[in-house]
Amino acid sequence: QSVLTQPPSVSAAPGQNVIISCSGSRPNIGNNYVAWYQQVPGTAPKLLIYDNDKRPSGIPDRFSGSKSGTSASLGITGLQTGDEADYFCGTWDSSLTAGVFGGGTKLTVL
Amino acid sequence: ELQLVESGGGLVQPGGSLRLSCVGSGFAFSTYSMNWVRQAPGKGLEWISFITSRSNIIHYADSVKGRFTIARDNAQNSLYLHMNSLRDEDTAVYYCARDVKARGDAFDIWGQGTVVTVSS
């Protein structure tokens, strides 16, 4: 049972847009910054978003992040087949004094 | 090239011990906080430990507290995870990861992972 809640799966056609949600509570998302990761099975996670909405160098602007209250979202526009992967949200939990992740969302590009 | 390389994984019996290592290169390792994150087969990511650049602040997940110890040697650009009293549920790929802002909330450089299998 993950501290952060994500939908297990989402799907969309190439070229379409998708939003992946991440729900938490005040000690984690409510009081801390959120990050998003992309993981292709068999490889290490890749940072897509940090500080709620910042993209590391090299991450295309098709990926965006937002946060409101105790929830966060990852948006992907113009879906490509190469975007098929698992996506995880993560943050710090001030009450647990621990890092926490969502359970992950499998994105299928139909 | 910014890189982290883990080593030390393997097969260990329940109750046994193992030490994982992670060597950083291509960046000023001594100035960054670091983390260990693991992923059990077919499961999601689980954060397990954080250490600041000077080792003055350390945190552990409840699932490993009292059994695992994180440490670093900045002179060797190395991060370690000493794992004792290993259990079946510790079976996972273990990643070391560089902390973006020294807050334990975002990790921008990851190693390739090292596999730990706990089984009799």
PDB file of C-alpha atoms in Angstrom:
ATOM      1  CA  GLN A   1       0.000   0.000   0.000  1.00  0.00           C
ATOM      2  CA  SER A   2       1.744   3.150  -1.240  1.00  0.00           C
ATOM      3  CA  VAL A   3       1.548   6.472   0.625  1.00  0.00           C
ATOM      4  CA  LEU A   4       0.830   8.242  -2.672  1.00  0.00           C
ATOM      5  CA  THR A   5      -2.037   7.028  -4.869  1.00  0.00           C
ATOM      6  CA  GLN A   6      -1.793   6.773  -8.644  1.00  0.00           C
ATOM      7  CA  PRO A   7      -4.126   5.096 -11.151  1.00  0.00           C
ATOM      8  CA  PRO A   8      -2.690   1.681 -12.110  1.00  0.00           C
ATOM      9  CA  SER A   9      -2.988   2.361 -15.814  1.00  0.00           C
ATOM     10  CA  VAL A  10      -3.877   4.929 -18.435  1.00  0.00           C
ATOM     11  CA  SER A  11      -4.018   4.657 -22.199  1.00  0.00           C
ATOM     12  CA  ALA A  12      -4.353   6.955 -25.171  1.00  0.00           C
ATOM     13  CA  ALA A  13      -3.650   7.027 -28.872  1.00  0.00           C
ATOM     14  CA  PRO A  14      -0.527   8.509 -30.456  1.00  0.00           C
ATOM     15  CA  GLY A  15      -0.746  12.272 -30.726  1.00  0.00           C
ATOM     16  CA  GLN A  16      -3.250  12.581 -27.913  1.00  0.00           C
ATOM     17  CA  ASN A  17      -2.677  14.045 -24.468  1.00  0.00           C
ATOM     18  CA  VAL A  18      -2.833  12.312 -21.099  1.00  0.00           C
ATOM     19  CA  ILE A  19      -2.796  13.318 -17.441  1.00  0.00           C
ATOM     20  CA  ILE A  20      -1.576  11.059 -14.640  1.00  0.00           C
ATOM     21  CA  SER A  21      -2.698  11.940 -11.127  1.00  0.00           C
ATOM     22  CA  CYS A  22      -0.947  11.478  -7.792  1.00  0.00           C
ATOM     23  CA  SER A  23      -2.879  11.908  -4.565  1.00  0.00           C
ATOM     24  CA  GLY A  24      -1.362  12.306  -1.120  1.00  0.00           C
ATOM     25  CA  SER A  25      -1.875  14.196   2.107  1.00  0.00           C
ATOM     26  CA  ARG A  26      -0.613  17.254   3.937  1.00  0.00           C
ATOM     27  CA  PRO A  27       2.636  15.723   5.356  1.00  0.00           C
ATOM     28  CA  ASN A  28       3.802  14.652   1.904  1.00  0.00           C
ATOM     29  CA  ILE A  29       2.462  16.407  -1.195  1.00  0.00           C
ATOM     30  CA  GLY A  30       0.791  19.136   0.853  1.00  0.00           C
ATOM     31  CA  ASN A  31       4.040  20.330   2.451  1.00  0.00           C
ATOM     32  CA  ASN A  32       6.745  19.211   0.012  1.00  0.00           C
ATOM     33  CA  TYR A  33       7.793  19.279  -3.616  1.00  0.00           C
ATOM     34  CA  VAL A  34       6.764  16.546  -6.039  1.00  0.00           C
ATOM     35  CA  ALA A  35       8.883  14.739  -8.626  1.00  0.00           C
ATOM     36  CA  TRP A  36       7.900  12.480 -11.525  1.00  0.00           C
ATOM     37  CA  TYR A  37       9.860   9.604 -13.057  1.00  0.00           C
ATOM     38  CA  GLN A  38       9.583   7.535 -16.218  1.00  0.00           C
ATOM     39  CA  GLN A  39      10.723   3.917 -16.104  1.00  0.00           C
ATOM     40  CA  VAL A  40      10.952   1.621 -19.071  1.00  0.00           C
ATOM     41  CA  PRO A  41      10.851  -1.971 -17.741  1.00  0.00           C
ATOM     42  CA  GLY A  42      14.319  -3.335 -17.117  1.00  0.00           C
ATOM     43  CA  THR A  43      15.938   0.092 -16.860  1.00  0.00           C
ATOM     44  CA  ALA A  44      16.532   2.646 -14.120  1.00  0.00           C
ATOM     45  CA  PRO A  45      13.974   5.419 -13.510  1.00  0.00           C
ATOM     46  CA  LYS A  46      14.498   8.736 -15.285  1.00  0.00           C
ATOM     47  CA  LEU A  47      13.639  12.074 -13.679  1.00  0.00           C
ATOM     48  CA  LEU A  48      11.051  13.991 -15.714  1.00  0.00           C
ATOM     49  CA  ILE A  49       9.858  16.682 -13.275  1.00  0.00           C
ATOM     50  CA  TYR A  50      11.153  18.044  -9.954  1.00  0.00           C
ATOM     51  CA  ASP A  51      10.014  20.882  -7.694  1.00  0.00           C
ATOM     52  CA  ASN A  52       6.423  20.224  -8.886  1.00  0.00           C
ATOM     53  CA  ASP A  53       6.863  21.695 -12.348  1.00  0.00           C
ATOM     54  CA  LYS A  54      10.538  21.973 -13.338  1.00  0.00           C
ATOM     55  CA  ARG A  55      12.067  19.908 -16.133  1.00  0.00           C
ATOM     56  CA  PRO A  56      15.697  18.748 -15.995  1.00  0.00           C
ATOM     57  CA  SER A  57      17.844  19.566 -18.990  1.00  0.00           C
ATOM     58  CA  GLY A  58      16.971  17.363 -21.943  1.00  0.00           C
ATOM     59  CA  ILE A  59      13.365  16.627 -20.969  1.00  0.00           C
ATOM     60  CA  PRO A  60      11.029  17.849 -23.724  1.00  0.00           C
ATOM     61  CA  ASP A  61       8.320  20.367 -22.919  1.00  0.00           C
ATOM     62  CA  ARG A  62       5.707  17.760 -23.850  1.00  0.00           C
ATOM     63  CA  PHE A  63       6.075  16.743 -20.204  1.00  0.00           C
ATOM     64  CA  SER A  64       4.663  19.085 -17.552  1.00  0.00           C
ATOM     65  CA  GLY A  65       3.913  18.922 -13.862  1.00  0.00           C
ATOM     66  CA  SER A  66       1.545  20.697 -11.529  1.00  0.00           C
ATOM     67  CA  LYS A  67       0.498  20.560  -7.900  1.00  0.00           C
ATOM     68  CA  SER A  68      -2.583  21.741  -6.060  1.00  0.00           C
ATOM     69  CA  GLY A  69      -3.064  21.131  -2.357  1.00  0.00           C
ATOM     70  CA  THR A  70      -2.412  17.455  -1.677  1.00  0.00           C
ATOM     71  CA  SER A  71      -2.522  16.294  -5.299  1.00  0.00           C
ATOM     72  CA  ALA A  72      -0.158  16.492  -8.225  1.00  0.00           C
ATOM     73  CA  SER A  73      -0.404  15.732 -11.921  1.00  0.00           C
ATOM     74  CA  LEU A  74       1.891  14.831 -14.788  1.00  0.00           C
ATOM     75  CA  GLY A  75       0.754  15.904 -18.238  1.00  0.00           C
ATOM     76  CA  ILE A  76       2.079  14.464 -21.469  1.00  0.00           C
ATOM     77  CA  THR A  77       1.083  16.031 -24.783  1.00  0.00           C
ATOM     78  CA  GLY A  78       1.491  14.647 -28.282  1.00  0.00           C
ATOM     79  CA  LEU A  79       1.902  11.049 -27.117  1.00  0.00           C
ATOM     80  CA  GLN A  80       4.508   8.949 -28.876  1.00  0.00           C
ATOM     81  CA  THR A  81       4.936   5.184 -28.846  1.00  0.00           C
ATOM     82  CA  GLY A  82       8.241   5.761 -27.072  1.00  0.00           C
ATOM     83  CA  ASP A  83       6.339   7.233 -24.115  1.00  0.00           C
ATOM     84  CA  GLU A  84       5.056   3.771 -23.184  1.00  0.00           C
ATOM     85  CA  ALA A  85       6.475   3.187 -19.719  1.00  0.00           C
ATOM     86  CA  ASP A  86       5.689   3.182 -16.022  1.00  0.00           C
ATOM     87  CA  TYR A  87       5.392   6.598 -14.375  1.00  0.00           C
ATOM     88  CA  PHE A  88       5.967   7.231 -10.673  1.00  0.00           C
ATOM     89  CA  CYS A  89       5.381  10.287  -8.509  1.00  0.00           C
ATOM     90  CA  GLY A  90       7.538  10.875  -5.458  1.00  0.00           C
ATOM     91  CA  THR A  91       8.031  13.329  -2.631  1.00  0.00           C
ATOM     92  CA  TRP A  92       9.199  13.604   0.984  1.00  0.00           C
ATOM     93  CA  ASP A  93       6.887  12.876   3.878  1.00  0.00           C
ATOM     94  CA  SER A  94       7.596  15.207   6.787  1.00  0.00           C
ATOM     95  CA  SER A  95       5.634  13.068   9.250  1.00  0.00           C
ATOM     96  CA  LEU A  96       7.334   9.790   8.304  1.00  0.00           C
ATOM     97  CA  THR A  97      10.683  11.576   7.718  1.00  0.00           C
ATOM     98  CA  ALA A  98      11.006   9.369   4.669  1.00  0.00           C
ATOM     99  CA  GLY A  99      10.871   9.518   0.906  1.00  0.00           C
ATOM    100  CA  VAL A 100       7.646   8.159  -0.569  1.00  0.00           C
ATOM    101  CA  PHE A 101       6.531   7.057  -4.030  1.00  0.00           C
ATOM    102  CA  GLY A 102       3.245   6.360  -5.714  1.00  0.00           C
ATOM    103  CA  GLY A 103       2.491   2.822  -6.813  1.00  0.00           C
ATOM    104  CA  GLY A 104       3.133   3.706 -10.437  1.00  0.00           C
ATOM    105  CA  THR A 105       0.977   4.156 -13.535  1.00  0.00           C
ATOM    106  CA  LYS A 106       1.465   2.080 -16.664  1.00  0.00           C
ATOM    107  CA  LEU A 107       0.994   4.211 -19.766  1.00  0.00           C
ATOM    108  CA  THR A 108      -0.073   2.405 -22.912  1.00  0.00           C
ATOM    109  CA  VAL A 109       0.063   4.257 -26.210  1.00  0.00           C
ATOM    110  CA  LEU A 110      -2.449   2.423 -28.358  1.00  0.00           C
TER     111      LEU A 110
ATOM    112  CA  GLU B   1      29.457  11.670 -18.250  1.00  0.00           C
ATOM    113  CA  LEU B   2      27.502  11.774 -15.016  1.00  0.00           C
ATOM    114  CA  GLN B   3      27.402   8.229 -13.721  1.00  0.00           C
ATOM    115  CA  LEU B   4      26.613   6.057 -10.724  1.00  0.00           C
ATOM    116  CA  VAL B   5      27.642   2.399 -10.711  1.00  0.00           C
ATOM    117  CA  GLU B   6      26.381  -0.036  -8.084  1.00  0.00           C
ATOM    118  CA  SER B   7      27.928  -3.351  -7.142  1.00  0.00           C
ATOM    119  CA  GLY B   8      27.768  -5.958  -4.397  1.00  0.00           C
ATOM    120  CA  GLY B   9      24.430  -7.613  -5.070  1.00  0.00           C
ATOM    121  CA  GLY B  10      23.968 -11.356  -5.082  1.00  0.00           C
ATOM    122  CA  LEU B  11      22.227 -14.351  -3.546  1.00  0.00           C
ATOM    123  CA  VAL B  12      22.139 -14.466   0.251  1.00  0.00           C
ATOM    124  CA  GLN B  13      20.300 -16.658   2.740  1.00  0.00           C
ATOM    125  CA  PRO B  14      17.654 -15.220   5.085  1.00  0.00           C
ATOM    126  CA  GLY B  15      19.344 -13.716   8.112  1.00  0.00           C
ATOM    127  CA  GLY B  16      22.509 -13.037   6.140  1.00  0.00           C
ATOM    128  CA  SER B  17      24.362  -9.831   5.360  1.00  0.00           C
ATOM    129  CA  LEU B  18      25.482  -7.978   2.265  1.00  0.00           C
ATOM    130  CA  ARG B  19      27.221  -4.685   1.497  1.00  0.00           C
ATOM    131  CA  LEU B  20      26.262  -2.693  -1.579  1.00  0.00           C
ATOM    132  CA  SER B  21      28.562  -0.069  -3.083  1.00  0.00           C
ATOM    133  CA  CYS B  22      27.903   2.828  -5.435  1.00  0.00           C
ATOM    134  CA  VAL B  23      30.647   4.841  -7.119  1.00  0.00           C
ATOM    135  CA  GLY B  24      29.949   8.247  -8.623  1.00  0.00           C
ATOM    136  CA  SER B  25      31.855   9.890 -11.453  1.00  0.00           C
ATOM    137  CA  GLY B  26      31.556  12.954 -13.668  1.00  0.00           C
ATOM    138  CA  PHE B  27      30.304  15.217 -10.881  1.00  0.00           C
ATOM    139  CA  ALA B  28      31.345  16.540  -7.470  1.00  0.00           C
ATOM    140  CA  PHE B  29      30.125  13.531  -5.475  1.00  0.00           C
ATOM    141  CA  SER B  30      31.087  15.026  -2.123  1.00  0.00           C
ATOM    142  CA  THR B  31      28.670  17.958  -2.524  1.00  0.00           C
ATOM    143  CA  TYR B  32      25.513  15.913  -3.103  1.00  0.00           C
ATOM    144  CA  SER B  33      23.142  14.107  -0.776  1.00  0.00           C
ATOM    145  CA  MET B  34      22.486  10.544  -1.875  1.00  0.00           C
ATOM    146  CA  ASN B  35      19.749   7.942  -1.580  1.00  0.00           C
ATOM    147  CA  TRP B  36      19.096   4.228  -1.925  1.00  0.00           C
ATOM    148  CA  VAL B  37      15.876   3.142  -3.633  1.00  0.00           C
ATOM    149  CA  ARG B  38      14.802  -0.430  -4.281  1.00  0.00           C
ATOM    150  CA  GLN B  39      12.295  -2.185  -6.513  1.00  0.00           C
ATOM    151  CA  ALA B  40      10.998  -5.665  -5.768  1.00  0.00           C
ATOM    152  CA  PRO B  41      10.224  -7.884  -8.782  1.00  0.00           C
ATOM    153  CA  GLY B  42       7.138  -6.589 -10.567  1.00  0.00           C
ATOM    154  CA  LYS B  43       6.584  -3.894  -7.941  1.00  0.00           C
ATOM    155  CA  GLY B  44       6.982  -0.133  -7.645  1.00  0.00           C
ATOM    156  CA  LEU B  45       9.774   1.995  -6.274  1.00  0.00           C
ATOM    157  CA  GLU B  46      10.510   2.010  -2.549  1.00  0.00           C
ATOM    158  CA  TRP B  47      12.763   4.682  -1.008  1.00  0.00           C
ATOM    159  CA  ILE B  48      14.920   3.174   1.728  1.00  0.00           C
ATOM    160  CA  SER B  49      17.601   5.629   2.863  1.00  0.00           C
ATOM    161  CA  PHE B  50      19.021   9.170   2.586  1.00  0.00           C
ATOM    162  CA  ILE B  51      22.380  10.647   3.596  1.00  0.00           C
ATOM    163  CA  THR B  52      23.563  14.250   3.339  1.00  0.00           C
ATOM    164  CA  SER B  53      26.866  15.230   1.737  1.00  0.00           C
ATOM    165  CA  ARG B  54      28.653  15.367   5.087  1.00  0.00           C
ATOM    166  CA  SER B  55      26.811  12.377   6.578  1.00  0.00           C
ATOM    167  CA  ASN B  56      25.357  14.586   9.308  1.00  0.00           C
ATOM    168  CA  ILE B  57      21.719  13.724   8.511  1.00  0.00           C
ATOM    169  CA  ILE B  58      20.578  10.157   7.789  1.00  0.00           C
ATOM    170  CA  HIS B  59      17.070   8.766   7.375  1.00  0.00           C
ATOM    171  CA  TYR B  60      15.721   5.251   6.860  1.00  0.00           C
ATOM    172  CA  ALA B  61      12.438   3.710   5.822  1.00  0.00           C
ATOM    173  CA  ASP B  62      10.717   1.868   8.662  1.00  0.00           C
ATOM    174  CA  SER B  63      11.023  -1.372   6.672  1.00  0.00           C
ATOM    175  CA  VAL B  64      14.840  -1.352   7.002  1.00  0.00           C
ATOM    176  CA  LYS B  65      15.450   0.702  10.143  1.00  0.00           C
ATOM    177  CA  GLY B  66      17.729  -1.120  12.554  1.00  0.00           C
ATOM    178  CA  ARG B  67      18.870  -3.602   9.891  1.00  0.00           C
ATOM    179  CA  PHE B  68      20.396  -1.431   7.148  1.00  0.00           C
ATOM    180  CA  THR B  69      23.101   1.238   7.513  1.00  0.00           C
ATOM    181  CA  ILE B  70      23.924   3.873   4.907  1.00  0.00           C
ATOM    182  CA  ALA B  71      27.403   5.366   4.759  1.00  0.00           C
ATOM    183  CA  ARG B  72      29.651   7.232   2.360  1.00  0.00           C
ATOM    184  CA  ASP B  73      33.344   7.884   1.717  1.00  0.00           C
ATOM    185  CA  ASN B  74      33.676  11.146  -0.182  1.00  0.00           C
ATOM    186  CA  ALA B  75      37.393  10.604  -0.727  1.00  0.00           C
ATOM    187  CA  GLN B  76      36.482   7.498  -2.717  1.00  0.00           C
ATOM    188  CA  ASN B  77      33.329   9.011  -4.316  1.00  0.00           C
ATOM    189  CA  SER B  78      31.504   6.072  -2.809  1.00  0.00           C
ATOM    190  CA  LEU B  79      28.167   5.351  -1.178  1.00  0.00           C
ATOM    191  CA  TYR B  80      27.441   2.156   0.760  1.00  0.00           C
ATOM    192  CA  LEU B  81      24.498   0.211   2.093  1.00  0.00           C
ATOM    193  CA  HIS B  82      25.252  -2.338   4.784  1.00  0.00           C
ATOM    194  CA  MET B  83      22.380  -4.802   4.987  1.00  0.00           C
ATOM    195  CA  ASN B  84      21.971  -7.182   7.938  1.00  0.00           C
ATOM    196  CA  SER B  85      19.283  -9.645   9.019  1.00  0.00           C
ATOM    197  CA  LEU B  86      18.091  -9.923   5.439  1.00  0.00           C
ATOM    198  CA  ARG B  87      14.574 -11.176   4.787  1.00  0.00           C
ATOM    199  CA  ASP B  88      12.833 -12.665   1.760  1.00  0.00           C
ATOM    200  CA  GLU B  89      11.017  -9.349   1.259  1.00  0.00           C
ATOM    201  CA  ASP B  90      14.341  -7.527   0.809  1.00  0.00           C
ATOM    202  CA  THR B  91      14.709  -9.227  -2.575  1.00  0.00           C
ATOM    203  CA  ALA B  92      14.862  -6.369  -5.094  1.00  0.00           C
ATOM    204  CA  VAL B  93      16.916  -4.338  -7.497  1.00  0.00           C
ATOM    205  CA  TYR B  94      18.757  -1.733  -5.432  1.00  0.00           C
ATOM    206  CA  TYR B  95      19.504   1.667  -6.974  1.00  0.00           C
ATOM    207  CA  CYS B  96      21.643   4.487  -5.679  1.00  0.00           C
ATOM    208  CA  ALA B  97      20.412   7.918  -6.722  1.00  0.00           C
ATOM    209  CA  ARG B  98      21.724  11.476  -6.530  1.00  0.00           C
ATOM    210  CA  ASP B  99      19.535  13.965  -4.709  1.00  0.00           C
ATOM    211  CA  VAL B 100      18.650  17.106  -6.671  1.00  0.00           C
ATOM    212  CA  LYS B 101      18.060  19.488  -3.764  1.00  0.00           C
ATOM    213  CA  ALA B 102      19.258  17.563  -0.667  1.00  0.00           C
ATOM    214  CA  ARG B 103      15.656  17.126   0.456  1.00  0.00           C
ATOM    215  CA  GLY B 104      15.040  13.463  -0.349  1.00  0.00           C
ATOM    216  CA  ASP B 105      12.255  14.349  -2.768  1.00  0.00           C
ATOM    217  CA  ALA B 106      13.857  14.211  -6.240  1.00  0.00           C
ATOM    218  CA  PHE B 107      16.633  12.062  -7.725  1.00  0.00           C
ATOM    219  CA  ASP B 108      18.251  13.027 -11.000  1.00  0.00           C
ATOM    220  CA  ILE B 109      21.054  10.516 -11.527  1.00  0.00           C
ATOM    221  CA  TRP B 110      20.449   6.801 -10.998  1.00  0.00           C
ATOM    222  CA  GLY B 111      22.747   3.813 -11.192  1.00  0.00           C
ATOM    223  CA  GLN B 112      21.942   0.775 -13.296  1.00  0.00           C
ATOM    224  CA  GLY B 113      20.916  -1.165 -10.196  1.00  0.00           C
ATOM    225  CA  THR B 114      22.282  -4.243  -8.452  1.00  0.00           C
ATOM    226  CA  VAL B 115      20.145  -7.309  -7.780  1.00  0.00           C
ATOM    227  CA  VAL B 116      19.792  -8.695  -4.268  1.00  0.00           C
ATOM    228  CA  THR B 117      18.092 -12.075  -3.884  1.00  0.00           C
ATOM    229  CA  VAL B 118      17.322 -13.368  -0.390  1.00  0.00           C
ATOM    230  CA  SER B 119      16.472 -17.051  -0.516  1.00  0.00           C
ATOM    231  CA  SER B 120      17.380 -20.332   1.128  1.00  0.00           C
TER     232      SER B 120
END
